[in-house]
Coordinates of C-alpha atoms and ligand atoms in Angstrom, one line a residue:
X1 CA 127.5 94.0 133.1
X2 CA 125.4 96.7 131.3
X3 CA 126.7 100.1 131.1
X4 CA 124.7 103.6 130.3
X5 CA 126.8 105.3 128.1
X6 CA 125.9 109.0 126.1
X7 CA 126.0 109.2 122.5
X8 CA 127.1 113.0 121.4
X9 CA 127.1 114.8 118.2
X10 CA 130.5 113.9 116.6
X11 CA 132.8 116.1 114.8
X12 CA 130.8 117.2 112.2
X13 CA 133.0 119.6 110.4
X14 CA 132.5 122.7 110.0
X15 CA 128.8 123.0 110.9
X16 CA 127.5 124.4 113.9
X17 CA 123.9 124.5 115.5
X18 CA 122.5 122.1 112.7
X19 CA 118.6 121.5 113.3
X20 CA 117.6 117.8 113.9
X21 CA 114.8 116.9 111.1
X22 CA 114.4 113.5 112.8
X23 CA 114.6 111.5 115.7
X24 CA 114.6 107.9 115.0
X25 CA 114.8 105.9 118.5
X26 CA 112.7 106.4 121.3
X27 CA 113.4 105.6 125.1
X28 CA 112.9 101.7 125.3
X29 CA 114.2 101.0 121.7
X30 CA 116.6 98.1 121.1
X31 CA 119.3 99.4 118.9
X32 CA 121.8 97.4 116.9
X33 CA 125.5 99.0 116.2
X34 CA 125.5 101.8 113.0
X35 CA 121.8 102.3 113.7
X36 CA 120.7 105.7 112.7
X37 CA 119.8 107.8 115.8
X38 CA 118.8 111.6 114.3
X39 CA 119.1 112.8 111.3
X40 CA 120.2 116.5 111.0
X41 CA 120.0 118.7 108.8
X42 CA 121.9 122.2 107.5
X43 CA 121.5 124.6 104.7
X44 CA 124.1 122.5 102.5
X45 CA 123.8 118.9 103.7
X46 CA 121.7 116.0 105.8
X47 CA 123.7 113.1 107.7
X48 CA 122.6 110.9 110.4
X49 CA 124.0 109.8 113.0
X50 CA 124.6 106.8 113.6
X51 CA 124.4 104.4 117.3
X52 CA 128.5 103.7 118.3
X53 CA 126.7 100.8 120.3
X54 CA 124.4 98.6 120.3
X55 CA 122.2 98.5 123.0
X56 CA 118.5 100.1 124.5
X57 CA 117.7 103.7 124.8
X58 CA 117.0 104.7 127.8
X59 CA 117.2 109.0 127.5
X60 CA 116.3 110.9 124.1
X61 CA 117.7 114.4 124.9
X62 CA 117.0 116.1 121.3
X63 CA 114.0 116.9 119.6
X64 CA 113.0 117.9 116.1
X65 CA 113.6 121.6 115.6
X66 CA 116.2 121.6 118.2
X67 CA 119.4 123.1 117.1
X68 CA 122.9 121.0 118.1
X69 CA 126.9 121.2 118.0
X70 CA 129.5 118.7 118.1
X71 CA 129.1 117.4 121.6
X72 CA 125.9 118.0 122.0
X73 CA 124.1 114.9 124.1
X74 CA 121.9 113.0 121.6
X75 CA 121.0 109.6 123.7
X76 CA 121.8 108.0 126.5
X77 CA 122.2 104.2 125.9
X78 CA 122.2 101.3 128.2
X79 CA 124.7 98.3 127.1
X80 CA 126.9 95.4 127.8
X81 CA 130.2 95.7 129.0
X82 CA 131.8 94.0 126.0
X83 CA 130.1 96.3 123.5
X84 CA 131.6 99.1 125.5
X85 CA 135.0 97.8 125.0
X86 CA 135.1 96.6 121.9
X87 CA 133.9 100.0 120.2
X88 CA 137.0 101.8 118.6
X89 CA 136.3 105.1 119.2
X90 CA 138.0 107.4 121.8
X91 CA 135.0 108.5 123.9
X92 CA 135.2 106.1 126.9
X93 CA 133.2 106.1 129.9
X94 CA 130.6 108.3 129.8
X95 CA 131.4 109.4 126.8
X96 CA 132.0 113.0 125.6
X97 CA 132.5 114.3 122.7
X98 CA 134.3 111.9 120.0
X99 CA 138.0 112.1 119.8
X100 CA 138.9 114.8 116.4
X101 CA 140.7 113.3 114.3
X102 CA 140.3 109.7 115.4
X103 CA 141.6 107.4 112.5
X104 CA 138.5 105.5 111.5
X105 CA 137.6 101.4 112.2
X106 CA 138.3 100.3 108.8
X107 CA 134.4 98.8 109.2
X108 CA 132.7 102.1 110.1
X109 CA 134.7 103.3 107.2
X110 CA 133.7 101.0 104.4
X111 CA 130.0 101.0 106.1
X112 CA 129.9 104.9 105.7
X113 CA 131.2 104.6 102.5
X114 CA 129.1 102.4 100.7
X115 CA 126.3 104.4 102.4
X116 CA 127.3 107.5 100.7
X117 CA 127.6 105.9 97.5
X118 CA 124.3 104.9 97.4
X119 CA 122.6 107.7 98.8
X120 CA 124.1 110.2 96.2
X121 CA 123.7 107.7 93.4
X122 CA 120.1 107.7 94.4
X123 CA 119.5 111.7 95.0
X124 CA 117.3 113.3 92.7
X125 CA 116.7 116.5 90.4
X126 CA 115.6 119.0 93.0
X127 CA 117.3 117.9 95.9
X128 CA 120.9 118.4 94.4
X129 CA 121.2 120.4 97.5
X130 CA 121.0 118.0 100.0
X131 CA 123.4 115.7 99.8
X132 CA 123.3 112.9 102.6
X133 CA 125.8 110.7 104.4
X134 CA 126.5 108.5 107.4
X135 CA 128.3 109.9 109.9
X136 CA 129.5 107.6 113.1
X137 CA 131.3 108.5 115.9
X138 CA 133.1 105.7 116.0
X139 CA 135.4 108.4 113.2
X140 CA 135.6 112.0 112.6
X141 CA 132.4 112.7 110.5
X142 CA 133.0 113.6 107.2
X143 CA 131.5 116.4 105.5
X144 CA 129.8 115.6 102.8
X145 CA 130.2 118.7 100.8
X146 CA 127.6 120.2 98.3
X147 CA 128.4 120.5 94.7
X148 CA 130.9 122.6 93.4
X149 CA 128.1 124.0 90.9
X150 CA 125.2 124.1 93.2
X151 CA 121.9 125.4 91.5
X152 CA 119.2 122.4 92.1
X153 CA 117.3 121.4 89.0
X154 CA 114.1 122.1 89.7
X155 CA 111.6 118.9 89.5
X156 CA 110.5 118.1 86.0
X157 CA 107.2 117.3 86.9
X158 CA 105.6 116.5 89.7
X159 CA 106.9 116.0 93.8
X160 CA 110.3 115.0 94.5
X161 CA 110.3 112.3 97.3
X162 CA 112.4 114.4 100.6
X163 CA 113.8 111.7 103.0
X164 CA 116.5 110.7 104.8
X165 CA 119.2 108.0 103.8
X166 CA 117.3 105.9 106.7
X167 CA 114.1 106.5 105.3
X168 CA 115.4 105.8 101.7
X169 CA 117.3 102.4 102.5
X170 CA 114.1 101.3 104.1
X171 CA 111.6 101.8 101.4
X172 CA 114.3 100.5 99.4
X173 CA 113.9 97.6 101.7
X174 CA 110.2 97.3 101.0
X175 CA 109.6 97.8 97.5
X176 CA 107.8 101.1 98.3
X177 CA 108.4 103.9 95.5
X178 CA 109.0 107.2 97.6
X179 CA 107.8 109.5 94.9
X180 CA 104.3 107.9 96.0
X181 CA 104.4 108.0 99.6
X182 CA 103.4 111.3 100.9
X183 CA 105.6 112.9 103.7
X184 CA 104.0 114.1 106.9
X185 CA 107.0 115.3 108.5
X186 CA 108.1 119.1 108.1
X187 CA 107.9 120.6 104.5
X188 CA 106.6 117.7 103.3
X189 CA 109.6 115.2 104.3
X190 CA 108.9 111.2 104.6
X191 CA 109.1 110.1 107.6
X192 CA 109.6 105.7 108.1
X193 CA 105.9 105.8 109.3
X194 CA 104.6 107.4 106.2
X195 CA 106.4 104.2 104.6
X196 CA 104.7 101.7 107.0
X197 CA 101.7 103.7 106.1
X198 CA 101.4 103.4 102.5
X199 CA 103.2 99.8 103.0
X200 CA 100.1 98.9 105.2
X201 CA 97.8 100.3 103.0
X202 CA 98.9 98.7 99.7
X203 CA 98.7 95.7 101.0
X204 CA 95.1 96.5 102.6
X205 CA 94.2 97.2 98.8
X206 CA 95.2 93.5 98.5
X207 CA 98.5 93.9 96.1
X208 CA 101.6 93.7 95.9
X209 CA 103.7 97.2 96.7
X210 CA 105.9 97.6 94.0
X211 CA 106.9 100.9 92.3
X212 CA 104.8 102.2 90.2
X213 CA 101.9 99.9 90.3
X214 CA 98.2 99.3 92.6
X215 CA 98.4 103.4 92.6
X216 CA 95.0 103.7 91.2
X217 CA 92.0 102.3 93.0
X218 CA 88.7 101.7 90.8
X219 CA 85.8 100.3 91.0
X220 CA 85.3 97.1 89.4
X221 CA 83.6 96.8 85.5
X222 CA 79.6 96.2 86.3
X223 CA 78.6 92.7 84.8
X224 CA 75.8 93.7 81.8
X225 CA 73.8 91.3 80.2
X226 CA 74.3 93.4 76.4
X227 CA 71.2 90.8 75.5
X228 CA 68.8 92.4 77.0
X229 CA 68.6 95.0 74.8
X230 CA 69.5 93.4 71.5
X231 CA 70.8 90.6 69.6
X232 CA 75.0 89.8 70.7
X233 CA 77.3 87.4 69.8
X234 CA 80.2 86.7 72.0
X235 CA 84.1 86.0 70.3
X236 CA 86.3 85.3 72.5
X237 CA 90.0 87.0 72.3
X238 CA 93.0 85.1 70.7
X239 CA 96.2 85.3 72.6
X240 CA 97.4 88.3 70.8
X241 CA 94.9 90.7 72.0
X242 CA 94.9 89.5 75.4
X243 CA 98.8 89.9 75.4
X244 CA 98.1 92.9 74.1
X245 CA 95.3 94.3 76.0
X246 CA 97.9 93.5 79.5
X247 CA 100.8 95.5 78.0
X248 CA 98.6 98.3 76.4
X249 CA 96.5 98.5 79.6
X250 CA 99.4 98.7 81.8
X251 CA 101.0 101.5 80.2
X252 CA 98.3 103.2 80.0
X253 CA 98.2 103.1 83.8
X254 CA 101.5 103.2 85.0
X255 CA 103.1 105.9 82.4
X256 CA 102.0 109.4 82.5
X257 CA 101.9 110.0 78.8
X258 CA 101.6 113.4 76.9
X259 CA 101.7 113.6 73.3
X260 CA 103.5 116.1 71.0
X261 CA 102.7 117.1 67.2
X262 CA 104.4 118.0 64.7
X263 CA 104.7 118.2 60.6
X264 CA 107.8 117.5 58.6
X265 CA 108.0 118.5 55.0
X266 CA 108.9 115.6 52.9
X267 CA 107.9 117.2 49.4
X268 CA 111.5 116.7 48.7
X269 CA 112.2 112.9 50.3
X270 CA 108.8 111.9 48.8
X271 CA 110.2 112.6 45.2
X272 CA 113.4 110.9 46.1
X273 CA 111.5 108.3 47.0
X274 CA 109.5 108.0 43.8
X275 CA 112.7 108.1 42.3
X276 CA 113.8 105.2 43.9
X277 CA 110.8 102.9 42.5
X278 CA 112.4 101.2 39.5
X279 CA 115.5 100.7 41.5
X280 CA 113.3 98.8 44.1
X281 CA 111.8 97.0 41.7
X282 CA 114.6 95.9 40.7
X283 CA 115.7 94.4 43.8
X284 CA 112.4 93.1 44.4
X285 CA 111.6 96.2 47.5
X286 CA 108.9 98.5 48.4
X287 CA 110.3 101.5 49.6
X288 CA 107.6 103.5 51.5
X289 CA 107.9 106.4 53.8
X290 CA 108.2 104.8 56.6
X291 CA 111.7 103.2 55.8
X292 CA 112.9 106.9 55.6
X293 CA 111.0 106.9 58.7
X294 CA 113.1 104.6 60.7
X295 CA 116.3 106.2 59.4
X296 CA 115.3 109.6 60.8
X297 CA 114.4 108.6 64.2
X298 CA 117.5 106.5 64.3
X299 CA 119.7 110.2 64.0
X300 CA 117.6 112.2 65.5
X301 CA 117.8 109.3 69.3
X302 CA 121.7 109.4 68.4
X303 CA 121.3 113.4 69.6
X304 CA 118.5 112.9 72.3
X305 CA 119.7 109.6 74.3
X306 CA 117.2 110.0 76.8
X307 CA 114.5 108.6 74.4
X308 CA 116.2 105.5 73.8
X309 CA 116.2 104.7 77.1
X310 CA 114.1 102.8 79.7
X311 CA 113.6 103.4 83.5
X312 CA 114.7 100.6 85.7
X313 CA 112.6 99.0 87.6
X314 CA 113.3 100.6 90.8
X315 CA 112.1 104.0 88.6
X316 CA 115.7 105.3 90.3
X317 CA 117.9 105.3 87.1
X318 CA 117.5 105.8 83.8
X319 CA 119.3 102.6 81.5
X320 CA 120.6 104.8 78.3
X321 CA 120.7 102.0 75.4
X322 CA 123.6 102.5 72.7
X323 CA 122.3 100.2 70.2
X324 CA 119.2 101.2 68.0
X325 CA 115.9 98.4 67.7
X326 CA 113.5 99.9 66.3
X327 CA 109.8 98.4 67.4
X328 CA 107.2 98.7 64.3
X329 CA 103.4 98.2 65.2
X330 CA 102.0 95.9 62.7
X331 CA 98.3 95.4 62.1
X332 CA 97.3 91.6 61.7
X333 CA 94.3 89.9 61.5
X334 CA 94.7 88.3 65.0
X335 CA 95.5 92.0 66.1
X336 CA 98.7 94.6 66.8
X337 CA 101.8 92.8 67.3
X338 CA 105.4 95.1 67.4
X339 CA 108.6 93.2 65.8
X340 CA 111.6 95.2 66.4
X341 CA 114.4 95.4 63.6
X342 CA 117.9 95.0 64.8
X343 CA 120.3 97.6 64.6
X344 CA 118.6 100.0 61.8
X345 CA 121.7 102.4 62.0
X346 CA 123.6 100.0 60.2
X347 CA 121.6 99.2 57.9
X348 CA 120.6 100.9 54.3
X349 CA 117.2 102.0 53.2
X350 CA 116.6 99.1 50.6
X351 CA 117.7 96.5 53.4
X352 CA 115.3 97.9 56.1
X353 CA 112.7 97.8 53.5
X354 CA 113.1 94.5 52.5
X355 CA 113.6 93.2 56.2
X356 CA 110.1 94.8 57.5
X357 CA 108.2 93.8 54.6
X358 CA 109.5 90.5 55.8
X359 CA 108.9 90.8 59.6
X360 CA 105.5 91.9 58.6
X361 CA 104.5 89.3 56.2
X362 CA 105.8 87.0 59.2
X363 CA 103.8 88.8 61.7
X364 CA 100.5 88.6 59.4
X365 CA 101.1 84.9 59.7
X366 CA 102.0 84.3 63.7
X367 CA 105.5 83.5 62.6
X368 CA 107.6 85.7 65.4
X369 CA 109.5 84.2 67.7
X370 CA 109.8 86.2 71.4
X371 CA 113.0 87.1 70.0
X372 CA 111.7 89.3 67.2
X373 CA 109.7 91.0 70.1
X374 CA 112.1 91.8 72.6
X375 CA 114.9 94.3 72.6
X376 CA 113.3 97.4 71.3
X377 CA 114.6 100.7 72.3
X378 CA 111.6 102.9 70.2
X379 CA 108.9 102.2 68.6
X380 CA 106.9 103.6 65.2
X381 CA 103.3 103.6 64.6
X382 CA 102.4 104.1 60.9
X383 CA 98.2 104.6 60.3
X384 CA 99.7 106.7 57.5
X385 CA 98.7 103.9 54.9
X386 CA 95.1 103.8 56.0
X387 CA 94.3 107.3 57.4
X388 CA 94.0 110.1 59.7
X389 CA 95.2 113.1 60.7
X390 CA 96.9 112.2 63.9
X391 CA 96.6 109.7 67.2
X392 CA 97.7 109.4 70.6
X393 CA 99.8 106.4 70.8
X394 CA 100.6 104.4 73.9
X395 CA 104.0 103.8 75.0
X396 CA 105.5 100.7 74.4
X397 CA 106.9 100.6 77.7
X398 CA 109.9 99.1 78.9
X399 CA 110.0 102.2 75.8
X400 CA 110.0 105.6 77.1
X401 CA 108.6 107.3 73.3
X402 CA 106.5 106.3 70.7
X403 CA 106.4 108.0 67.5
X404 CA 102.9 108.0 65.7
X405 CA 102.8 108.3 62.1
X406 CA 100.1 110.1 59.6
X407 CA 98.7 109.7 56.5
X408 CA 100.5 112.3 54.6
X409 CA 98.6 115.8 52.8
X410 CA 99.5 118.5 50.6
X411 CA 99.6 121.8 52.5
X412 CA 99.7 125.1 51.2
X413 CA 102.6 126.7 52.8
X414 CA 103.2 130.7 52.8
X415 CA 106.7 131.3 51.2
X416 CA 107.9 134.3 49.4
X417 CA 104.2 136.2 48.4
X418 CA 102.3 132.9 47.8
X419 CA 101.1 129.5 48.7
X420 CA 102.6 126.9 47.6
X421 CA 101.9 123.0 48.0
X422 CA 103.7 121.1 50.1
X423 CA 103.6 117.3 50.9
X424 CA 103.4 117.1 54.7
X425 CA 103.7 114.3 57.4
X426 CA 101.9 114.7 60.4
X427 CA 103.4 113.1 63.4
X428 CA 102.8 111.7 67.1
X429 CA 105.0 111.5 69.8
X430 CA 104.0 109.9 73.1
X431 CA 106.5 109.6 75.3
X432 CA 106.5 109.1 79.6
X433 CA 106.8 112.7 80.7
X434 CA 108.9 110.9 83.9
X435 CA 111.6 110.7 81.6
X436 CA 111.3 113.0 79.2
X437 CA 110.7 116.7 79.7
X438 CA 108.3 118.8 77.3
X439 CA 111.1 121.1 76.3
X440 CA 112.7 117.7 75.2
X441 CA 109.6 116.2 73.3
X442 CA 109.7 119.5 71.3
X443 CA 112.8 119.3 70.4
X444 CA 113.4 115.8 69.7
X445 CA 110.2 116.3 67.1
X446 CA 111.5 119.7 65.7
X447 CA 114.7 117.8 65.0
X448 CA 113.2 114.4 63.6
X449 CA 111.1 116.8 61.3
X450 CA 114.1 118.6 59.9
X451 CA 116.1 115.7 59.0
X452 CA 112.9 114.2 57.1
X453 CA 112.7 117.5 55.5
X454 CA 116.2 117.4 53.8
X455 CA 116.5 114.1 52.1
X456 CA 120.5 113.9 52.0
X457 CA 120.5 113.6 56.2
X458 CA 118.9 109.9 55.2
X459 CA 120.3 109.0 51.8
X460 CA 124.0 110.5 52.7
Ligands
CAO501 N1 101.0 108.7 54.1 C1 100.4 108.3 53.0 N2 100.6 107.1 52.4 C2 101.3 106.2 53.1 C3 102.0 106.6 54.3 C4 101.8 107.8 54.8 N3 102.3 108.3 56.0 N4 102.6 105.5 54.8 C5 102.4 104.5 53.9 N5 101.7 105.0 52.9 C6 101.2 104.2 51.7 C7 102.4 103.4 51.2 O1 103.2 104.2 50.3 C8 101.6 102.4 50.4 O2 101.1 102.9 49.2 P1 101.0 102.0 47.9 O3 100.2 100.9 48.3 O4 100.3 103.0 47.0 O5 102.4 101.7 47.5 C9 100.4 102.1 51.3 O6 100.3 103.3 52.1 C10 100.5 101.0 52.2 O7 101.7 101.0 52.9 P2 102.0 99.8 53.9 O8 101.2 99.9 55.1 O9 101.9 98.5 53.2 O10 103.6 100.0 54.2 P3 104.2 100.8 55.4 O11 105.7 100.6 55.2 O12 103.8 102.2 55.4 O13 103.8 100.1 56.7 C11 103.3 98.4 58.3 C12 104.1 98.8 57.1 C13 103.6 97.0 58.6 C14 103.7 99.3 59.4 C15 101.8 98.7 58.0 O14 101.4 97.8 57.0 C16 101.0 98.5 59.2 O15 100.7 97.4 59.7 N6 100.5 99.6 59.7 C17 99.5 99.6 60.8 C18 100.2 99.8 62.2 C19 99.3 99.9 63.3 O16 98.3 99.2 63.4 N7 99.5 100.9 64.2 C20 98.5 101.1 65.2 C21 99.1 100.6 66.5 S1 98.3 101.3 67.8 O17 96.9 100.6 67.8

């Protein structure tokens, strides 16, 4: 026999005249057991509330805005008898407020648990604030407390995605990236239609909604007949540059780069380097710059982890990488292909010369395997043996930084009461300004250039 049974505010700590932020049943809704009813809301922390029972809403007695107190009437709910028996909590009948200090159904318990986990793992910079949990009344609700140490980080750049656990687990569900789904509700908040919405209209734009790609909507390339105004002659692309083109394209548009120059003074590492010569020629090397290079990016990713890093796919976490592949762009005749050398930190200058005068000769002849492509952490693109001043390059993404690489010039630098020449290396470094901030960028390059500017920091 069906029952109509309220559904109050449990306790709920020490809070008192919260605001609900949502409401997420309406009268007629069939509700399953745990189901989130309201989310509300204070100054130090969001938790919803979830349904004791499962069954159909018949009465909605909050709104958003309104302001509630353990025991305040939330829903009224029609359901079966045996639901009404077999829920563990002390509110009977027509339910009151829930029993204080009720010990928990070990279900409701682990349920709630797991649901704070994830919803603090998955909390952001900028809503350190808000902390958000579960709370059932099938137990005492616990308060979720705000940090200790409470300042929240501002956002590094851009919006920070405001929704409730509900919200979160069901754009989780989808595939739908939150930070691109804009919120309707009140300062800005997601609400679960905003994720239908920009669910229904991915898929209207005929792709697939995944995180961070179909963001950008342009018009298709206009077919040209190039003959009509002059003599062509159409190559078709190799396999390399269509590889390429992909990954390079898709960077492009999924990573919002920004670049950051620099110049490091290697007067002093360049004439270590020269002094090196017959000692490589010994051992049959060429020691260029850009061995020294891949040392000093090496130690200077040891002291910023965050660019050796790579966003998971869910664009939630950040995967820190304690080993250090080292991706080097290398121009072939069939076009750019990017070999990554194993473990550089280990490894001494004449070795890593040797091994990417190898891996290049190898790539020059479409000798890589997928496993001398895969595992990078960083990448390096040197132009500095064919020219330039500086370039933009594109992150090598699952990568979060590239460094670009100059051709290097004598500079006259001010010291004492005159000019003096120095031999400079101008450098590039792109990296995905999700991850990395530009306070970060400037000093991971300020860094990089001091340890190229004293020689010992490589050779020691
Ligand atoms: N400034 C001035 N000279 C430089 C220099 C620099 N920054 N870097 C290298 N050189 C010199 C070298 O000392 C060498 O001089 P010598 O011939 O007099 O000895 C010459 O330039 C050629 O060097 P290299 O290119 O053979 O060797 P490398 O270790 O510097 O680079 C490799 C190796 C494989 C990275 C390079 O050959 C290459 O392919 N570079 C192109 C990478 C590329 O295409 N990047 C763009 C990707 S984005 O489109």
């Amino acid at each position: 026999m069906a029952v109509e049974k309220e559904i109050r505010v449990p306790d709920i700590g020490d809070f008192e005249d919260v605001e609900v932020i949502e409401v997420l049943v309406s009268a007629g809704d069939a509700v399953e057991r745990e189901a989130s009813l309201v989310t509300i809301e204070s100054d130090k922390a969001s938790m919803e509330i979830p349904s004791p029972f499962s069954g159909i809403i018949g009465e909605v007695a909050v709104s958003v805005g309104e302001r509630v107190s353990e025991g305040s009437l939330l829903v009224r709910i029609t359901t079966s008898d045996a639901e009404a028996t077999a829920e563990p909590i002390a509110a009977s009948g027509d339910a009151a407020a829930p029993e204080v200090g009720h010990p928990p159904a070990p279900n409701g318990e682990s349920a709630a648990r797991s649901d704070i986990a994830t919803h603090t793992s998955t909390t952001k910079a900028g809503e350190a604030g808000t902390i958000s949990g579960s709370v059932s009344a099938a137990q005492p609700a616990r308060k979720i407390a705000a940090p200790a140490s409470p300042p929240p980080t501002p956002a590094p750049a851009g919006r920070i995605a405001h929704a409730s656990p509900s919200v979160r687990r069901f754009a989780r569900e989808l595939g739908a990236n939150l930070d691109l789904v804009p919120g309707s509700g009140r300062k800005g908040r997601i609400l679960k239609q905003d994720v239908q919405d920009f669910i229904k209209r991915a898929l209207q734009q005929g792709g697939t909604p995944s995180p961070f790609e179909n963001v950008l909507q342009v018009a298709p390339a206009r077919s040209i007949d190039f003959a009509e105004f002059g003599e062509i002659e159409i190559t078709p692309l190799n396999n390399i540059r269509k590889i390429a083109a992909r990954a390079l394209h898709r960077s492009w548009v999924t990573i919002p780069h920004v670049t950051q120059f620099d110049e490091a003074d290697i007067t002093e590492l360049e004439a270590y380097r020269k002094s090196q010569q017959a000692e490589g020629e010994k051992r049959g090397v060429k020691l260029t710059a850009l061995t020294f290079v891949m040392k000093a990016v090496v130690s200077t990713l040891k002291a910023f982890p965050q660019f050796c890093a790579s966003l998971d796919e869910s664009g939630e976490s950040l995967i820190l990488k304690r080993y250090f592949h080292i991706g080097i762009a290398v121009d072939t005749p069939n076009g750019l292909v990017v070999p990554v050398v194993r473990n550089v930190d280990r490894k001494g200058l004449f070795d890593l010369a040797a091994e990417l005068a190898e891996v290049s000769e190898r790539a020059r002849n479409r000798k890589l395997t997928q496993a001398d492509l895969s595992g990078g952490c960083f990448s390096i693109s040197s132009l500095g043996g064919i020219g330039g001043t500086a370039f933009t390059p594109i992150v090598n993404a699952p990568e979060v930084a590239i460094l670009g690489v100059s051709r290097h010039f004598l500079k006259p630098v001010h010291r004492g009461d005159q000019f003096v020449p120095r031999l400079t290396l101008p450098l590039s470094l792109s990296y995905d300004h999700r991850v990395i901030d530009g306070a970060a960028a400037a000093r991971f390059t300020t860094k990089l250039r001091d340890v190229l500017s004293d020689v010992r920091n490589l050779v020691l």
